[in-house]
XYZ file of C-alpha atoms in Angstrom:
337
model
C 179.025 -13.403 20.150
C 177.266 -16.499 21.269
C 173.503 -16.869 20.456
C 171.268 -19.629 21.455
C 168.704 -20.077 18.895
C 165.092 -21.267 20.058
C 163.283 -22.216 16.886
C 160.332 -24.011 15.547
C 160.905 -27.103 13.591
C 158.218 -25.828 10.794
C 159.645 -23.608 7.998
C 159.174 -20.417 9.137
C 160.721 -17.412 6.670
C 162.241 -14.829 9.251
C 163.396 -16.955 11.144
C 165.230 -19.816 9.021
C 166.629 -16.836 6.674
C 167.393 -15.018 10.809
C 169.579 -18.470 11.331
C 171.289 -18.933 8.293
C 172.455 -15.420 8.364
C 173.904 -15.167 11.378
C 175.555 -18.861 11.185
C 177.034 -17.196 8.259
C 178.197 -13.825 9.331
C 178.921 -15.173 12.957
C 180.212 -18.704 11.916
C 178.355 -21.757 12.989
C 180.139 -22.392 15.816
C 178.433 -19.308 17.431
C 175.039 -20.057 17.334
C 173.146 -22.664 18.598
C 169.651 -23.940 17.154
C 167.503 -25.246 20.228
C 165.430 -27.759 19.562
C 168.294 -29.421 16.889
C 166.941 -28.257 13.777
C 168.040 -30.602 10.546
C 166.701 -28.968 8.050
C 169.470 -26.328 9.310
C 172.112 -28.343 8.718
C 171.216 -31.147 5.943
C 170.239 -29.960 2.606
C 167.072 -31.963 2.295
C 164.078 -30.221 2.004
C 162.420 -28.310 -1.016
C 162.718 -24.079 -1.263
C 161.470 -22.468 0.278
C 161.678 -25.042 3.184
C 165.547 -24.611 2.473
C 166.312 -21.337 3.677
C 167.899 -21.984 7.275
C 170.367 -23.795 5.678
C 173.596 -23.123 6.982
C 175.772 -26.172 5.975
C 177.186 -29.335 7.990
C 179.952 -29.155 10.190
C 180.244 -32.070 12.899
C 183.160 -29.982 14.303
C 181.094 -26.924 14.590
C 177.930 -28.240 15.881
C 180.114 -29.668 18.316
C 180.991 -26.442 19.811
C 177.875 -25.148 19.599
C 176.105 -27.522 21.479
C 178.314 -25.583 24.449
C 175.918 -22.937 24.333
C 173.723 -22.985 26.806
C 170.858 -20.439 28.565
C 173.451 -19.473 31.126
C 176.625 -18.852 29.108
C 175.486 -17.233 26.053
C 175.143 -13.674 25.035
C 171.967 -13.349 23.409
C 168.697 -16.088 23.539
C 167.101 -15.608 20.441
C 163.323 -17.079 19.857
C 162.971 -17.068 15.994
C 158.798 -17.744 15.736
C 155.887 -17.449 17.528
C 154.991 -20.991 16.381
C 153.714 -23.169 19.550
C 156.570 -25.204 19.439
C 159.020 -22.737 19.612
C 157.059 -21.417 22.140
C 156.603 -23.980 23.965
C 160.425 -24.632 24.394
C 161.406 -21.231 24.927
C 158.848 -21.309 28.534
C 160.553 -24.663 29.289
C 164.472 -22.301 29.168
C 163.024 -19.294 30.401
C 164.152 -19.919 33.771
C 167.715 -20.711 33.217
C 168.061 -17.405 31.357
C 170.121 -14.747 33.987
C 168.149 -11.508 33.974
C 171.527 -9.724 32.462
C 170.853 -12.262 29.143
C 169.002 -9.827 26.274
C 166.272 -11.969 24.633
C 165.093 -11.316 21.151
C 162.203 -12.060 19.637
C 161.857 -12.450 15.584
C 158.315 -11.390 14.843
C 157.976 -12.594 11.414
C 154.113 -13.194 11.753
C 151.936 -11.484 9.324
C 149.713 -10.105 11.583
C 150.258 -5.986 12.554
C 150.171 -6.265 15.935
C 153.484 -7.548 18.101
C 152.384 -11.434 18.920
C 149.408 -11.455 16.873
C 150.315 -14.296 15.063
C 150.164 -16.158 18.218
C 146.479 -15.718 18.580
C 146.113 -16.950 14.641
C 148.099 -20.115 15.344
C 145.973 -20.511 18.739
C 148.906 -20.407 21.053
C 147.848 -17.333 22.477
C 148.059 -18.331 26.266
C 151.545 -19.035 25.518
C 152.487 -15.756 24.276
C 150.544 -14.150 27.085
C 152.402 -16.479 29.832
C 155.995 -15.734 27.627
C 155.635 -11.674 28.562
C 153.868 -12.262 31.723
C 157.199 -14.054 32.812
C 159.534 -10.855 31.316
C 159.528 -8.803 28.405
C 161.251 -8.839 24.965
C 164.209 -6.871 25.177
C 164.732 -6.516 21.473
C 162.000 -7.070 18.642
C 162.771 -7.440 15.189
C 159.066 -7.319 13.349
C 158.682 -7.929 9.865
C 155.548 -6.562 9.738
C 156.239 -2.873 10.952
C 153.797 -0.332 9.395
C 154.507 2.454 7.898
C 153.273 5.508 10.171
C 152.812 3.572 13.262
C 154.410 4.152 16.704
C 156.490 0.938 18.054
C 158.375 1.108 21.272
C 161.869 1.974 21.005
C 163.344 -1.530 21.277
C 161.377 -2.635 18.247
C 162.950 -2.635 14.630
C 161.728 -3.820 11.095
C 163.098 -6.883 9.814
C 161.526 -7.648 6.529
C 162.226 -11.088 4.626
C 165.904 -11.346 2.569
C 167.202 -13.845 -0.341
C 169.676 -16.635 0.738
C 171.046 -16.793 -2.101
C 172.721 -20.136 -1.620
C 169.082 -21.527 -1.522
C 168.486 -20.414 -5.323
C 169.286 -23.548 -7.602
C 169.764 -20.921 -10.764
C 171.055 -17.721 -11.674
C 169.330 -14.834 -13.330
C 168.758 -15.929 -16.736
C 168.556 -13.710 -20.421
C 166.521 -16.391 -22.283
C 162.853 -15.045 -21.914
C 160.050 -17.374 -22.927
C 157.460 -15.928 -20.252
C 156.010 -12.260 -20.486
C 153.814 -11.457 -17.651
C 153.325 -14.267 -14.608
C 151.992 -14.101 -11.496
C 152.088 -17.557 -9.583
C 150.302 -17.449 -6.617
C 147.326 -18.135 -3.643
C 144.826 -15.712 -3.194
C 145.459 -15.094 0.462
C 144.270 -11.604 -0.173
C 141.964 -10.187 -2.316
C 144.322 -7.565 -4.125
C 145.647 -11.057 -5.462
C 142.255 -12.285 -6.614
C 141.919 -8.552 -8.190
C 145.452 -9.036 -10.076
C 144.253 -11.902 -11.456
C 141.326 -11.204 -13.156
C 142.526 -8.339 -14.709
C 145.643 -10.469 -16.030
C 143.415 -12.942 -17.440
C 143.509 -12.973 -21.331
C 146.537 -10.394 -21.473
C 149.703 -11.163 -22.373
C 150.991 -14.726 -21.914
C 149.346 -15.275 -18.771
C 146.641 -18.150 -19.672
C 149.241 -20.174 -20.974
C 152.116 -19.892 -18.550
C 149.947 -20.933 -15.232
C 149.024 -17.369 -13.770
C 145.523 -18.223 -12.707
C 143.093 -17.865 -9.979
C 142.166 -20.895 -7.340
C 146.121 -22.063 -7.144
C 147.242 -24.207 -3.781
C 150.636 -24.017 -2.245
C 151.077 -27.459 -2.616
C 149.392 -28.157 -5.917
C 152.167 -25.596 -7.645
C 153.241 -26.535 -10.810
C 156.347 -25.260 -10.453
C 158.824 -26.325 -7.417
C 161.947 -25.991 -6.077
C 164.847 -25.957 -9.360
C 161.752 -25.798 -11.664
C 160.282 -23.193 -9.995
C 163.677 -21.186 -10.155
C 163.959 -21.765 -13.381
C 160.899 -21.011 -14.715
C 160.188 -17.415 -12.847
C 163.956 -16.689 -13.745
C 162.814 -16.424 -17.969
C 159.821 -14.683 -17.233
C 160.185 -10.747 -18.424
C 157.999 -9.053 -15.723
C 156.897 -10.729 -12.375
C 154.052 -9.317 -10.114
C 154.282 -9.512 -6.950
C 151.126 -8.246 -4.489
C 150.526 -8.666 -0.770
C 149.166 -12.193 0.835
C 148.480 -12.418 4.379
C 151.136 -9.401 5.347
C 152.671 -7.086 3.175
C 156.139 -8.412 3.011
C 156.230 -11.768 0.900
C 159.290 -13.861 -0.591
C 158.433 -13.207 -4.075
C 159.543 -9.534 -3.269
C 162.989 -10.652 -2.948
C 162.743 -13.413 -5.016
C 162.053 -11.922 -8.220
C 165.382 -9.649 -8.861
C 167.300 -12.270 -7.634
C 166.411 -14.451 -10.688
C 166.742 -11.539 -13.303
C 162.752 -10.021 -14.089
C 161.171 -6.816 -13.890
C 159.576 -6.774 -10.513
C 156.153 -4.501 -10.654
C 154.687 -4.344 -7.347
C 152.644 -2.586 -5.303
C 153.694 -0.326 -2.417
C 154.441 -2.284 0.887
C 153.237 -0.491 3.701
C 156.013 -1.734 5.671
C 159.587 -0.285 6.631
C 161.918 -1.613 4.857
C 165.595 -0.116 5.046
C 167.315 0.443 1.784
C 164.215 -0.469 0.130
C 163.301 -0.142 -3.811
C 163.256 2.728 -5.552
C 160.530 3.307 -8.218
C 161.927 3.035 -11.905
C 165.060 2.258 -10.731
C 165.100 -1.085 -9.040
C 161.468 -1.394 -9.498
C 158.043 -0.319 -11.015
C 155.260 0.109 -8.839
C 152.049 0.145 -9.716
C 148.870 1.912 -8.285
C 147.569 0.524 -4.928
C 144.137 -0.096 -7.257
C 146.154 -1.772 -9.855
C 144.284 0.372 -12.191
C 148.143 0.411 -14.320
C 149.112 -2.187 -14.470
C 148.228 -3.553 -17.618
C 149.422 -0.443 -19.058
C 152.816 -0.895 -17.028
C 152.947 -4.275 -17.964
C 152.172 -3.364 -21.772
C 155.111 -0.145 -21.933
C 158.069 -2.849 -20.139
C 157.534 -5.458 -22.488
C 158.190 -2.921 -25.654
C 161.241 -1.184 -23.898
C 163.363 -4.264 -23.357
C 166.567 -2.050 -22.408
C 164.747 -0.154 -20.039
C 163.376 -3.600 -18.672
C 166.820 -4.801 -18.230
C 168.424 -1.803 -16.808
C 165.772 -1.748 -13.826
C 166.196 -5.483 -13.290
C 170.252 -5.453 -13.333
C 169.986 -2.539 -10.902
C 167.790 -4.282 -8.490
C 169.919 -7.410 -8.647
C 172.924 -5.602 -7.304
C 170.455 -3.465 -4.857
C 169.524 -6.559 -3.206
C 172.862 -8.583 -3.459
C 174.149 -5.159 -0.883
C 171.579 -4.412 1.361
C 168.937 -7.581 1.075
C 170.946 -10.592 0.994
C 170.444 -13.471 4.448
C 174.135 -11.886 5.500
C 173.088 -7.800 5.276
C 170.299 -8.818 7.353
C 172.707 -10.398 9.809
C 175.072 -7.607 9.982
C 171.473 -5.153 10.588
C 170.675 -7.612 13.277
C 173.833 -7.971 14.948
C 174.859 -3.687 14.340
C 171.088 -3.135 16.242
C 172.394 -5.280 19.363
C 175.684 -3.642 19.406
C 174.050 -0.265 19.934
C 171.595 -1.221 22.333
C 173.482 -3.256 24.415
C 177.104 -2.644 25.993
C 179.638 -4.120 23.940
C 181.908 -5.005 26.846
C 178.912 -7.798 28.206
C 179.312 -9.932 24.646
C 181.305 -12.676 24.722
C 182.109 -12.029 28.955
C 179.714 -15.257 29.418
């Protein structure tokens, strides 16, 4: 299977986790990233700009540069980002009309291209299906109870884990953090009822934070969330967020709220995770009971580790992607190009 890649050069989640997946499940040598992205293939940038890493290989980026519009079997466009946009118009019309095209919608916004109106590139998107239609969608954002056209399928974030700089730790110093911009206001909420409890004054969960301004970063960061006991994680701009997947990879209770997402081979309540009431009106009280009943704490978070390590991992996601293809498109066109 041959994919060319169109991608924006801004860290984007879905798609950089998208690329590094299937560089690794494919090998390198099968996919091409269009523009070049180097953050793809030098390890310089901070997580959670790391992501899309897939390694250096002169050899293989060699032979992927032989990818092209017109001898590939699938043109992927990772983000509805105006660059990425922007270069994807520019290839349209080398693409044969026998070429699938996928789109990764990893915008947060509910609607298919809806991000594009957010990041004012609307006219692009509008010009992109003018021109021809999607014929695959992957959307991260794919509500629960809502009616998508049968080519579409959810694609929530995953954990690379070769982007995480520890492992899950055992030494707890932290009880009860939340680290994190109030991009909604179930966050804001979270917050002010976590203020004064537990150890959360002390170990930075507080209100007014900036992305940038984090205390914690990169290793640190890892290192730090991985000795806290119990992690919340609540919705930002969409439901789906990287501290979702984050948090049982590094080894602490995850309490969360319900996602009103799809998510295949999700979390199950109490046994990879605890959920709390959409009002948050339990949490404390969750919060309160999982510090006390450490073996019950650890039991939900070793369970969730090896829950996401199967079905959650940059690679599973791959395999969904790729499996999705194979039975919507014949088998006998890939790799005919």
């Amino acid at each position: 299977m041959k994919i060319l890649f169109i991608n924006s050069r801004k860290f984007d989640y879905a798609q950089d986790l998208t690329f590094s997946g299937l560089a690794a499940v494919l090998g390198r040598h099968s996919i091409r990233d269009l523009p070049f992205n180097f953050t793809y293939h030098l390890n310089f940038k901070p997580y959670p700009k790391n992501l899309g890493g897939a390694g250096f290989s002169a050899t293989d980026i060699y032979r992927a540069s032989e990818i092209r519009p017109d001898n590939c079997d699938f043109v992927f466009l990772g983000s509805l980002k105006p660059d990425a946009l922007e270069v994807y118009l520019k290839v349209l019309p080398e693409i044969p009309k026998s070429t699938p095209i996928v789109l990764i919608e990893g915008g947060d916004h509910e609607a298919i291209g809806g991000d594009a109106y957010r990041l004012k590139c609307g006219h692009l998107w509008e010009e992109a299906i003018r021109q021809r239609p999607f014929d695959f969608i992957f959307k991260r954002e794919f509500l629960k109870d809502t009616k998508y056209a049968d080519n579409v399928r959810p694609l929530p974030f995953s954990m690379n884990f070769s982007a995480l700089k520890v492992q899950p730790s055992r030494v707890f110093d932290k009880d009860v953090s939340f680290w994190a911009v109030e991009s909604h206001p179930i966050r804001t909420q979270g917050l002010d009822l976590l203020k004064g409890q537990f150890d959360c004054d002390r170990n930075g969960t507080s209100k007014n934070q900036v992305f940038k301004n984090y205390k914690y970063k990169g290793r640190r960061y890892h290192e730090e969330l991985a000795k806290c006991k119990i992690v919340l994680s609540l919705r930002g701009g969409g439901w789906d967020t990287l501290r979702y997947w984050e948090v049982p990879a590094l080894g602490p209770l995850l309490v969360s709220q319900k996602l009103n997402i799809e998510i295949p081979n999700d979390f199950e309540h109490k046994k990879h995770v605890i959920f709390c009431q959409d009002d948050l009106s339990d949490l404390i009280d969750i919060c309160r009971y999982y510090l006390q009943h450490e073996s019950e704490r650890l039991k939900i978070s070793t369970a969730a580790y090896a829950h996401l390590k199967k079905y959650h991992s940059h690679t599973a996601r791959a395999n969904y992607i790729v499996e999705n293809l194979i039975r919507a498109f014949s088998p006998g066109k890939l790799g005919q190009n």
